[in-house]
Amino acid sequence: MDIVIRPAIPTEYDALGDITAQAYLQDGLLDFGESDEYLGELNNVAKRAAAAEVLVAVEHERVLGGVTFVPSGGPMADIAGLGEAEIRMLAVAPEARGRGVGEALVRACIDRARTADGCTGIVLSTQRTMHTAHRIYERLGFTRTPDRDWNPIPHLDDITLLTYQLTL
């Protein structure tokens, strides 16, 4: 595999924003009423990179996917507690799926968390229908934490996000 995982550079932000937004749209993950606002968040890689670490998977200078790694205490954390890093917005281009790109991005986040001072674990949120991602998380040692499941849009009952945790 000639895929390299590294921090995103500004010239890749548009490509990664498109991949992320399209992955969520094509997988039917933005079917709730306030999806336009979240679509803007998915597209805004520069905003994410200013508040967290955005990693990309590239092959021959082509962006195949990316993930946002939020260190412990980072402003982009949704559910992370004290000493926990968080993984957000994992996305892989449709033509690159099944090649280990998503797993490589998650592994890179795990590696970063292991070397971060005081980091004792990693958490993440996922939608019920993201079965491929669930398999990756479980294969890498993440376990479900149903007591932390949450709803980002409280007035819509059908948008409960599942949570996973990896203790380091």
Coordinates of C-alpha atoms in Angstrom, one line a residue, residues 26-101:
Q26 CA -23.9 9.5 -0.4
D27 CA -24.1 7.2 2.6
G28 CA -27.3 8.8 3.6
L29 CA -25.9 10.2 6.9
L30 CA -27.3 13.7 6.5
D31 CA -31.0 12.9 6.5
F32 CA -32.0 15.2 9.3
G33 CA -33.5 18.7 9.1
E34 CA -30.4 20.7 10.1
S35 CA -28.0 18.8 7.7
D36 CA -27.1 22.0 5.7
E37 CA -25.4 23.4 8.8
Y38 CA -23.5 20.2 9.4
L39 CA -22.6 19.9 5.8
G40 CA -20.9 23.3 6.1
E41 CA -18.9 22.0 9.1
L42 CA -17.9 18.9 7.1
N43 CA -16.7 21.1 4.2
N44 CA -14.8 23.6 6.4
V45 CA -11.5 21.8 6.8
A46 CA -9.6 25.1 7.5
K47 CA -11.8 25.7 10.6
R48 CA -11.2 22.1 11.8
A49 CA -7.4 22.4 11.2
A50 CA -7.4 25.6 13.3
A51 CA -8.9 23.8 16.3
A52 CA -7.6 20.2 15.9
E53 CA -5.3 18.0 13.9
V54 CA -6.6 17.1 10.5
L55 CA -5.0 14.0 8.9
V56 CA -5.2 12.9 5.3
A57 CA -4.5 9.7 3.5
V58 CA -2.8 10.4 0.2
E59 CA -1.5 8.2 -2.6
H60 CA 0.6 9.8 -5.3
E61 CA -0.4 13.3 -4.1
R62 CA -4.1 12.4 -4.3
V63 CA -6.3 12.8 -1.2
L64 CA -8.2 9.6 -0.5
G65 CA -9.7 10.5 2.8
G66 CA -9.2 12.1 6.2
V67 CA -10.0 12.3 9.8
T68 CA -10.0 15.0 12.5
F69 CA -8.0 14.1 15.7
V70 CA -9.0 16.2 18.7
P71 CA -6.4 16.1 21.5
S72 CA -7.6 15.9 25.1
G73 CA -9.3 19.2 26.0
G74 CA -9.5 20.3 22.4
P75 CA -12.3 22.8 21.5
M76 CA -13.8 20.4 18.8
A77 CA -14.5 17.6 21.3
D78 CA -18.1 16.5 21.5
I79 CA -17.9 13.8 24.1
A80 CA -14.3 13.5 25.3
G81 CA -13.7 13.8 29.0
L82 CA -10.6 14.6 30.9
G83 CA -7.6 12.8 29.5
E84 CA -9.5 11.6 26.4
A85 CA -8.8 12.4 22.7
E86 CA -11.6 12.2 20.2
I87 CA -11.8 11.1 16.6
R88 CA -14.3 13.0 14.3
M89 CA -15.3 13.2 10.7
L90 CA -13.6 10.1 9.4
A91 CA -14.3 9.9 5.6
V92 CA -12.9 7.9 2.7
A93 CA -13.6 8.6 -1.0
P94 CA -15.9 6.0 -2.5
E95 CA -13.2 4.8 -5.0
A96 CA -10.7 4.3 -2.2
R97 CA -12.9 2.2 0.1
G98 CA -12.0 -1.3 0.9
R99 CA -8.3 -0.6 0.7
G100 CA -7.5 0.0 4.4
V101 CA -7.6 3.8 4.2

